[in-house]
Amino acid sequence: MGKLQIDILGASFAVQAREDEAYLQKLLSYYKEITDTIQKTGIKNPVQTSIIAGITLVDELYKEKAKNASISKELEQAGNISAQDADEAERLTLDMISAIDKALE
């Protein structure tokens, strides 16, 4: 279980989550990167910035889910791979990415 101190857009608070602190810090760093980019466009209101950042992240998530669904469908059609096998391949891939991330830290 990790703890994270958040100081962003004029707000400061601590959160606790099931993920480890290094992972939580990566998430916060990425969120700060997005909010900084948004603020460079001239938007300075913290509420507007956070809403646009949230929409930006949801857009990224939605596109990735659609891409994964498309890839799974292609794999099934190409090799008659079951959805269960495709899910297992995705899980193994994510596990490998996680292991690589941890090794690089």
PDB file of C-alpha atoms in Angstrom:
ATOM      1  CA  MET A   1       0.000   0.000   0.000  1.00  0.00           C
ATOM      2  CA  GLY A   2       1.439   3.344  -1.030  1.00  0.00           C
ATOM      3  CA  LYS A   3       1.007   6.911   0.095  1.00  0.00           C
ATOM      4  CA  LEU A   4       1.279   9.960  -2.119  1.00  0.00           C
ATOM      5  CA  GLN A   5       1.442  13.650  -1.281  1.00  0.00           C
ATOM      6  CA  ILE A   6      -0.287  15.615  -4.014  1.00  0.00           C
ATOM      7  CA  ASP A   7       0.531  19.285  -4.536  1.00  0.00           C
ATOM      8  CA  ILE A   8      -1.043  20.399  -7.798  1.00  0.00           C
ATOM      9  CA  LEU A   9      -3.230  23.188  -9.172  1.00  0.00           C
ATOM     10  CA  GLY A  10      -3.297  24.960  -5.822  1.00  0.00           C
ATOM     11  CA  ALA A  11      -4.464  21.883  -3.925  1.00  0.00           C
ATOM     12  CA  SER A  12      -2.458  19.892  -1.414  1.00  0.00           C
ATOM     13  CA  PHE A  13      -3.502  16.600   0.145  1.00  0.00           C
ATOM     14  CA  ALA A  14      -2.342  13.048   0.785  1.00  0.00           C
ATOM     15  CA  VAL A  15      -3.817   9.858  -0.604  1.00  0.00           C
ATOM     16  CA  GLN A  16      -3.315   6.203   0.139  1.00  0.00           C
ATOM     17  CA  ALA A  17      -3.801   3.452  -2.430  1.00  0.00           C
ATOM     18  CA  ARG A  18      -3.127  -0.228  -2.955  1.00  0.00           C
ATOM     19  CA  GLU A  19      -0.403   0.506  -5.499  1.00  0.00           C
ATOM     20  CA  ASP A  20       3.204   1.125  -4.468  1.00  0.00           C
ATOM     21  CA  GLU A  21       4.510   4.647  -4.003  1.00  0.00           C
ATOM     22  CA  ALA A  22       6.766   4.606  -7.062  1.00  0.00           C
ATOM     23  CA  TYR A  23       3.815   3.742  -9.294  1.00  0.00           C
ATOM     24  CA  LEU A  24       1.647   6.422  -7.686  1.00  0.00           C
ATOM     25  CA  GLN A  25       4.435   8.957  -8.221  1.00  0.00           C
ATOM     26  CA  LYS A  26       4.602   7.999 -11.919  1.00  0.00           C
ATOM     27  CA  LEU A  27       0.853   8.602 -12.201  1.00  0.00           C
ATOM     28  CA  LEU A  28       1.131  11.991 -10.521  1.00  0.00           C
ATOM     29  CA  SER A  29       4.081  12.969 -12.707  1.00  0.00           C
ATOM     30  CA  TYR A  30       2.134  12.084 -15.840  1.00  0.00           C
ATOM     31  CA  TYR A  31      -0.896  14.025 -14.601  1.00  0.00           C
ATOM     32  CA  LYS A  32       1.312  17.045 -13.862  1.00  0.00           C
ATOM     33  CA  GLU A  33       2.760  16.784 -17.365  1.00  0.00           C
ATOM     34  CA  ILE A  34      -0.753  16.923 -18.819  1.00  0.00           C
ATOM     35  CA  THR A  35      -1.861  19.818 -16.617  1.00  0.00           C
ATOM     36  CA  ASP A  36       1.309  21.769 -17.432  1.00  0.00           C
ATOM     37  CA  THR A  37       0.650  21.291 -21.149  1.00  0.00           C
ATOM     38  CA  ILE A  38      -2.932  22.497 -20.728  1.00  0.00           C
ATOM     39  CA  GLN A  39      -1.853  25.552 -18.747  1.00  0.00           C
ATOM     40  CA  LYS A  40       0.616  26.476 -21.499  1.00  0.00           C
ATOM     41  CA  THR A  41      -2.396  26.987 -23.781  1.00  0.00           C
ATOM     42  CA  GLY A  42      -3.475  29.877 -21.569  1.00  0.00           C
ATOM     43  CA  ILE A  43      -5.975  28.116 -19.316  1.00  0.00           C
ATOM     44  CA  LYS A  44      -5.064  29.074 -15.766  1.00  0.00           C
ATOM     45  CA  ASN A  45      -8.257  28.185 -13.863  1.00  0.00           C
ATOM     46  CA  PRO A  46      -7.411  25.049 -11.828  1.00  0.00           C
ATOM     47  CA  VAL A  47     -10.905  23.566 -12.124  1.00  0.00           C
ATOM     48  CA  GLN A  48     -10.942  23.983 -15.896  1.00  0.00           C
ATOM     49  CA  THR A  49      -7.404  22.588 -16.112  1.00  0.00           C
ATOM     50  CA  SER A  50      -8.302  19.513 -14.064  1.00  0.00           C
ATOM     51  CA  ILE A  51     -11.475  18.870 -16.066  1.00  0.00           C
ATOM     52  CA  ILE A  52      -9.631  19.127 -19.390  1.00  0.00           C
ATOM     53  CA  ALA A  53      -6.872  16.880 -18.006  1.00  0.00           C
ATOM     54  CA  GLY A  54      -9.491  14.332 -16.959  1.00  0.00           C
ATOM     55  CA  ILE A  55     -11.093  14.386 -20.395  1.00  0.00           C
ATOM     56  CA  THR A  56      -7.644  14.039 -21.994  1.00  0.00           C
ATOM     57  CA  LEU A  57      -6.910  10.966 -19.869  1.00  0.00           C
ATOM     58  CA  VAL A  58     -10.314   9.414 -20.562  1.00  0.00           C
ATOM     59  CA  ASP A  59      -9.694   9.975 -24.280  1.00  0.00           C
ATOM     60  CA  GLU A  60      -6.341   8.164 -24.028  1.00  0.00           C
ATOM     61  CA  LEU A  61      -7.914   5.308 -22.085  1.00  0.00           C
ATOM     62  CA  TYR A  62     -10.828   4.967 -24.491  1.00  0.00           C
ATOM     63  CA  LYS A  63      -8.506   4.915 -27.520  1.00  0.00           C
ATOM     64  CA  GLU A  64      -6.250   2.295 -25.893  1.00  0.00           C
ATOM     65  CA  LYS A  65      -9.236   0.095 -25.031  1.00  0.00           C
ATOM     66  CA  ALA A  66     -10.525   0.369 -28.590  1.00  0.00           C
ATOM     67  CA  LYS A  67      -7.054  -0.459 -29.930  1.00  0.00           C
ATOM     68  CA  ASN A  68      -6.766  -3.488 -27.629  1.00  0.00           C
ATOM     69  CA  ALA A  69     -10.216  -4.707 -28.649  1.00  0.00           C
ATOM     70  CA  SER A  70      -9.277  -4.323 -32.306  1.00  0.00           C
ATOM     71  CA  ILE A  71      -6.007  -6.201 -31.826  1.00  0.00           C
ATOM     72  CA  SER A  72      -7.782  -8.989 -29.925  1.00  0.00           C
ATOM     73  CA  LYS A  73     -10.333  -9.284 -32.705  1.00  0.00           C
ATOM     74  CA  GLU A  74      -7.587  -9.400 -35.360  1.00  0.00           C
ATOM     75  CA  LEU A  75      -5.721 -12.081 -33.411  1.00  0.00           C
ATOM     76  CA  GLU A  76      -8.853 -14.170 -33.083  1.00  0.00           C
ATOM     77  CA  GLN A  77      -9.569 -13.892 -36.813  1.00  0.00           C
ATOM     78  CA  ALA A  78      -5.954 -14.482 -37.867  1.00  0.00           C
ATOM     79  CA  GLY A  79      -5.313 -17.584 -35.850  1.00  0.00           C
ATOM     80  CA  ASN A  80      -8.600 -18.592 -34.371  1.00  0.00           C
ATOM     81  CA  ILE A  81      -7.223 -17.528 -31.011  1.00  0.00           C
ATOM     82  CA  SER A  82      -9.880 -17.540 -28.334  1.00  0.00           C
ATOM     83  CA  ALA A  83     -10.728 -14.395 -26.398  1.00  0.00           C
ATOM     84  CA  GLN A  84      -9.438 -16.225 -23.322  1.00  0.00           C
ATOM     85  CA  ASP A  85      -6.035 -16.805 -24.987  1.00  0.00           C
ATOM     86  CA  ALA A  86      -5.894 -13.170 -26.109  1.00  0.00           C
ATOM     87  CA  ASP A  87      -6.677 -12.021 -22.558  1.00  0.00           C
ATOM     88  CA  GLU A  88      -3.929 -14.273 -21.198  1.00  0.00           C
ATOM     89  CA  ALA A  89      -1.452 -12.914 -23.756  1.00  0.00           C
ATOM     90  CA  GLU A  90      -2.380  -9.365 -22.743  1.00  0.00           C
ATOM     91  CA  ARG A  91      -1.962 -10.214 -19.044  1.00  0.00           C
ATOM     92  CA  LEU A  92       1.465 -11.729 -19.668  1.00  0.00           C
ATOM     93  CA  THR A  93       2.510  -8.704 -21.717  1.00  0.00           C
ATOM     94  CA  LEU A  94       1.427  -6.307 -18.970  1.00  0.00           C
ATOM     95  CA  ASP A  95       3.282  -8.411 -16.388  1.00  0.00           C
ATOM     96  CA  MET A  96       6.439  -8.202 -18.500  1.00  0.00           C
ATOM     97  CA  ILE A  97       6.088  -4.434 -18.881  1.00  0.00           C
ATOM     98  CA  SER A  98       5.636  -4.103 -15.135  1.00  0.00           C
ATOM     99  CA  ALA A  99       8.739  -6.219 -14.479  1.00  0.00           C
ATOM    100  CA  ILE A 100      10.757  -4.113 -16.917  1.00  0.00           C
ATOM    101  CA  ASP A 101       9.533  -0.894 -15.253  1.00  0.00           C
ATOM    102  CA  LYS A 102      10.567  -2.205 -11.846  1.00  0.00           C
ATOM    103  CA  ALA A 103      13.974  -3.263 -13.140  1.00  0.00           C
ATOM    104  CA  LEU A 104      14.556   0.202 -14.601  1.00  0.00           C
ATOM    105  CA  GLU A 105      13.749   1.987 -11.347  1.00  0.00           C
TER     106      GLU A 105
END
